[in-house]
Amino acid sequence: MPHRICVYCAASQRVAARYLQLAEQVGVRLAQAGYELIYGGGDVGLMGALARSVHRHGGRVVGVIPEALQEREGIAYELADALIVTQTLQERKAIMFTRADAFLVLPGGFGTLEEFMEVLTLRQLGYHHKPIVLLNYDGFFDLLLQFFAHLRRQHFVPARWPFTVASALDEAFALLERSLSSSADFSTG
Ligand code: AMP
């Protein structure tokens, strides 16, 4: 059974082209590595660019989308190998979380941040030990990481963060590969 990577990323269409290109590159790498993509099921923004790229390169795409979003014309990626339609947003997040072997976070907005915060909180509390990789492409998450460092200095969060930061695509996939091929706890801080 191939490893399943859950990717959280932007739905916005208005972002700079380089972010959409990044999502496409991630799609190429997922397909080449033989990882199955699990994601929010949208055909918009980085999500759409990612899913289409995985398919173009021969990979498998599983989308998990709430009914209300699917009904909005043109949003769901209907070509997904499996499109799981849920009643609620909570149910959707639970399915994505349960099916995934690892999480990869790309640039995104509130939705992406919320999904990232949820899986990292669950990991911190010991509900899972699945790897979480934040792709800090072009320093996109620098401000967030600075805030996390502030939280650490003030002892609001543990010294060891429950996720790993990669600054480039190669590093992100090396981390995923390493963590998926061993059961070792690879989190850093
Ligand atoms: P955002 O970062 O606010 O653009 O939200 C993107 C994240 O929230 C994705 O990882 C999705 O799981 C979810 N999401 C937000 N908007 C949509 C949409 N239109 N279709 C599918 N999923 C979405």
Short mmCIF file of C-alpha atoms and ligand atoms in Angstrom, two decimals:
data_model
loop_
_atom_site.label_atom_id
_atom_site.label_comp_id
_atom_site.label_asym_id
_atom_site.label_seq_id
_atom_site.Cartn_x
_atom_site.Cartn_y
_atom_site.Cartn_z
CA MET A 1 0.00 0.00 0.00
CA PRO A 2 1.53 3.37 -0.99
CA HIS A 3 2.10 5.99 1.64
CA ARG A 4 -0.62 8.59 1.75
CA ILE A 5 0.41 12.21 2.14
CA CYS A 6 -2.16 14.76 3.22
CA VAL A 7 -1.36 18.17 1.77
CA TYR A 8 -2.83 21.36 3.17
CA CYS A 9 -2.60 24.40 0.88
CA ALA A 10 -4.34 27.51 -0.40
CA ALA A 11 -7.65 27.60 -2.21
CA SER A 12 -7.04 31.15 -3.40
CA GLN A 13 -6.67 31.72 -7.14
CA ARG A 14 -5.27 35.20 -6.73
CA VAL A 15 -1.84 34.31 -5.40
CA ALA A 16 1.40 34.88 -7.34
CA ALA A 17 2.15 32.34 -10.07
CA ARG A 18 5.20 31.05 -8.19
CA TYR A 19 2.97 29.56 -5.50
CA LEU A 20 0.89 27.71 -8.07
CA GLN A 21 4.12 26.48 -9.65
CA LEU A 22 5.28 25.25 -6.26
CA ALA A 23 2.04 23.25 -5.89
CA GLU A 24 2.64 21.76 -9.35
CA GLN A 25 6.17 20.77 -8.39
CA VAL A 26 4.88 19.14 -5.23
CA GLY A 27 2.44 17.20 -7.42
CA VAL A 28 5.30 15.96 -9.61
CA ARG A 29 7.29 14.83 -6.58
CA LEU A 30 4.32 13.07 -4.97
CA ALA A 31 3.60 11.14 -8.15
CA GLN A 32 7.27 10.27 -8.72
CA ALA A 33 7.67 9.06 -5.15
CA GLY A 34 4.56 6.89 -5.52
CA TYR A 35 2.74 8.67 -2.70
CA GLU A 36 -1.03 8.99 -2.83
CA LEU A 37 -2.33 12.54 -2.41
CA ILE A 38 -5.05 13.18 0.14
CA TYR A 39 -6.29 16.74 0.15
CA GLY A 40 -9.31 19.01 0.44
CA GLY A 41 -10.76 18.00 -2.92
CA GLY A 42 -10.87 21.48 -4.43
CA ASP A 43 -10.05 22.42 -8.01
CA VAL A 44 -9.03 25.94 -7.07
CA GLY A 45 -5.79 27.69 -6.18
CA LEU A 46 -2.81 25.64 -5.06
CA MET A 47 -5.17 22.73 -4.35
CA GLY A 48 -6.26 22.45 -7.98
CA ALA A 49 -2.74 22.97 -9.35
CA LEU A 50 -1.49 20.24 -7.03
CA ALA A 51 -4.18 17.67 -7.83
CA ARG A 52 -3.96 18.20 -11.60
CA SER A 53 -0.19 17.88 -11.47
CA VAL A 54 -0.32 14.61 -9.51
CA HIS A 55 -2.65 13.20 -12.16
CA ARG A 56 -0.59 14.48 -15.07
CA HIS A 57 2.38 12.62 -13.65
CA GLY A 58 0.56 9.36 -13.07
CA GLY A 59 -0.20 9.64 -9.35
CA ARG A 60 -3.36 8.96 -7.39
CA VAL A 61 -5.59 11.67 -5.94
CA VAL A 62 -8.08 11.34 -3.11
CA GLY A 63 -10.17 14.42 -2.35
CA VAL A 64 -12.26 14.86 0.78
CA ILE A 65 -14.77 17.66 0.48
CA PRO A 66 -17.81 18.77 2.46
CA GLU A 67 -21.14 18.74 0.63
CA ALA A 68 -21.58 22.47 0.91
CA LEU A 69 -18.27 23.16 -0.88
CA GLN A 70 -18.86 20.49 -3.52
CA GLU A 71 -22.16 22.04 -4.49
CA ARG A 72 -20.45 25.28 -5.40
CA GLU A 73 -19.95 24.89 -9.10
CA GLY A 74 -16.41 24.37 -10.30
CA ILE A 75 -14.84 24.01 -6.89
CA ALA A 76 -14.55 20.24 -6.47
CA TYR A 77 -11.94 18.33 -8.43
CA GLU A 78 -14.32 15.87 -10.07
CA LEU A 79 -11.49 13.94 -11.75
CA ALA A 80 -10.11 12.70 -8.42
CA ASP A 81 -9.64 8.92 -8.23
CA ALA A 82 -11.83 9.08 -5.17
CA LEU A 83 -13.86 12.06 -4.04
CA ILE A 84 -15.20 11.53 -0.55
CA VAL A 85 -18.10 13.87 0.19
CA THR A 86 -18.76 14.57 3.85
CA GLN A 87 -21.62 16.27 5.65
CA THR A 88 -19.49 18.61 7.68
CA LEU A 89 -16.10 20.28 7.70
CA GLN A 90 -15.21 18.47 10.92
CA GLU A 91 -15.95 15.09 9.36
CA ARG A 92 -13.80 16.02 6.39
CA LYS A 93 -10.84 16.95 8.56
CA ALA A 94 -11.19 13.73 10.54
CA ILE A 95 -11.12 11.61 7.36
CA MET A 96 -8.10 13.44 5.98
CA PHE A 97 -6.35 13.07 9.31
CA THR A 98 -7.15 9.37 9.74
CA ARG A 99 -6.24 8.25 6.23
CA ALA A 100 -2.94 10.10 6.03
CA ASP A 101 0.47 8.70 6.93
CA ALA A 102 2.07 12.15 6.97
CA PHE A 103 1.17 15.81 6.50
CA LEU A 104 2.74 18.39 4.23
CA VAL A 105 1.82 22.03 4.69
CA LEU A 106 2.26 24.46 1.77
CA PRO A 107 1.53 28.19 1.65
CA GLY A 108 -2.10 28.90 2.43
CA GLY A 109 -4.55 31.10 4.29
CA PHE A 110 -6.79 30.60 7.31
CA GLY A 111 -7.99 27.15 6.21
CA THR A 112 -4.44 25.85 5.80
CA LEU A 113 -3.33 27.38 9.09
CA GLU A 114 -6.28 25.89 10.91
CA GLU A 115 -5.57 22.42 9.49
CA PHE A 116 -1.88 22.75 10.38
CA MET A 117 -2.67 23.89 13.94
CA GLU A 118 -5.05 20.99 14.41
CA VAL A 119 -2.66 18.23 13.38
CA LEU A 120 0.21 19.72 15.29
CA THR A 121 -1.89 20.13 18.44
CA LEU A 122 -3.10 16.53 18.14
CA ARG A 123 0.49 15.40 17.80
CA GLN A 124 1.64 17.47 20.75
CA LEU A 125 -1.11 15.88 22.85
CA GLY A 126 -0.02 12.41 21.75
CA TYR A 127 -3.08 11.53 19.65
CA HIS A 128 -0.78 10.58 16.78
CA HIS A 129 2.87 10.34 15.82
CA LYS A 130 2.54 11.04 12.12
CA PRO A 131 5.17 13.35 10.64
CA ILE A 132 4.20 16.93 9.86
CA VAL A 133 6.40 18.89 7.46
CA LEU A 134 5.96 22.63 7.00
CA LEU A 135 7.35 23.75 3.65
CA ASN A 136 8.63 27.24 4.37
CA TYR A 137 8.94 28.06 0.70
CA ASP A 138 10.67 31.37 0.08
CA GLY A 139 10.32 32.22 3.78
CA PHE A 140 6.52 32.22 3.48
CA PHE A 141 6.07 31.05 7.08
CA ASP A 142 8.92 33.09 8.63
CA LEU A 143 6.56 35.36 10.58
CA LEU A 144 4.61 32.40 11.93
CA LEU A 145 7.85 30.66 12.94
CA GLN A 146 9.02 33.84 14.66
CA PHE A 147 5.79 33.88 16.62
CA PHE A 148 6.26 30.20 17.52
CA ALA A 149 9.79 31.05 18.76
CA HIS A 150 8.23 33.79 20.90
CA LEU A 151 5.78 31.23 22.31
CA ARG A 152 8.70 28.94 23.09
CA ARG A 153 10.72 31.67 24.79
CA GLN A 154 7.70 32.46 26.95
CA HIS A 155 7.19 28.74 27.70
CA PHE A 156 3.74 28.54 26.14
CA VAL A 157 4.86 25.69 23.90
CA PRO A 158 7.35 22.87 24.40
CA ALA A 159 10.98 23.25 23.40
CA ARG A 160 10.55 20.46 20.83
CA TRP A 161 8.06 21.43 18.20
CA PRO A 162 5.74 18.68 16.95
CA PHE A 163 6.61 19.37 13.31
CA THR A 164 9.63 19.85 11.06
CA VAL A 165 10.43 22.81 8.83
CA ALA A 166 11.79 22.37 5.32
CA SER A 167 12.92 25.39 3.35
CA ALA A 168 12.92 23.69 -0.04
CA LEU A 169 11.10 20.95 -1.87
CA ASP A 170 14.00 18.48 -1.85
CA GLU A 171 14.36 18.87 1.89
CA ALA A 172 10.62 18.41 2.44
CA PHE A 173 10.57 15.15 0.48
CA ALA A 174 13.76 13.90 2.13
CA LEU A 175 12.12 14.49 5.52
CA LEU A 176 8.94 12.73 4.47
CA GLU A 177 10.85 9.79 3.06
CA ARG A 178 13.06 9.48 6.11
CA SER A 179 10.22 9.70 8.58
CA LEU A 180 7.98 7.30 6.67
CA SER A 181 10.70 4.70 6.33
CA SER A 182 11.43 4.70 10.06
CA SER A 183 9.19 4.80 13.06
CA ALA A 184 11.62 7.12 14.84
CA ASP A 185 10.34 10.38 16.24
CA PHE A 186 11.94 12.93 13.95
CA SER A 187 10.45 16.14 15.32
CA THR A 188 12.79 19.02 15.91
CA GLY A 189 12.52 22.40 17.46
P1 AMP B 1 -7.13 28.42 2.71
O1 AMP B 1 -5.74 28.17 3.21
O2 AMP B 1 -7.92 29.35 3.58
O3 AMP B 1 -7.17 28.80 1.27
O4 AMP B 1 -7.89 27.02 2.85
C1 AMP B 1 -7.38 25.92 2.19
C2 AMP B 1 -7.53 24.68 3.03
O5 AMP B 1 -8.86 24.62 3.55
C3 AMP B 1 -7.33 23.43 2.19
O6 AMP B 1 -6.25 22.64 2.67
C4 AMP B 1 -8.66 22.73 2.21
O7 AMP B 1 -8.61 21.52 2.93
C5 AMP B 1 -9.64 23.69 2.82
N1 AMP B 1 -10.44 24.46 1.81
C6 AMP B 1 -10.63 25.80 1.81
N2 AMP B 1 -11.37 26.21 0.75
C7 AMP B 1 -11.67 25.11 0.05
C8 AMP B 1 -12.39 24.86 -1.17
N3 AMP B 1 -12.95 25.82 -1.89
N4 AMP B 1 -12.49 23.59 -1.60
C9 AMP B 1 -11.94 22.60 -0.90
N5 AMP B 1 -11.25 22.77 0.25
C10 AMP B 1 -11.09 24.00 0.72
#
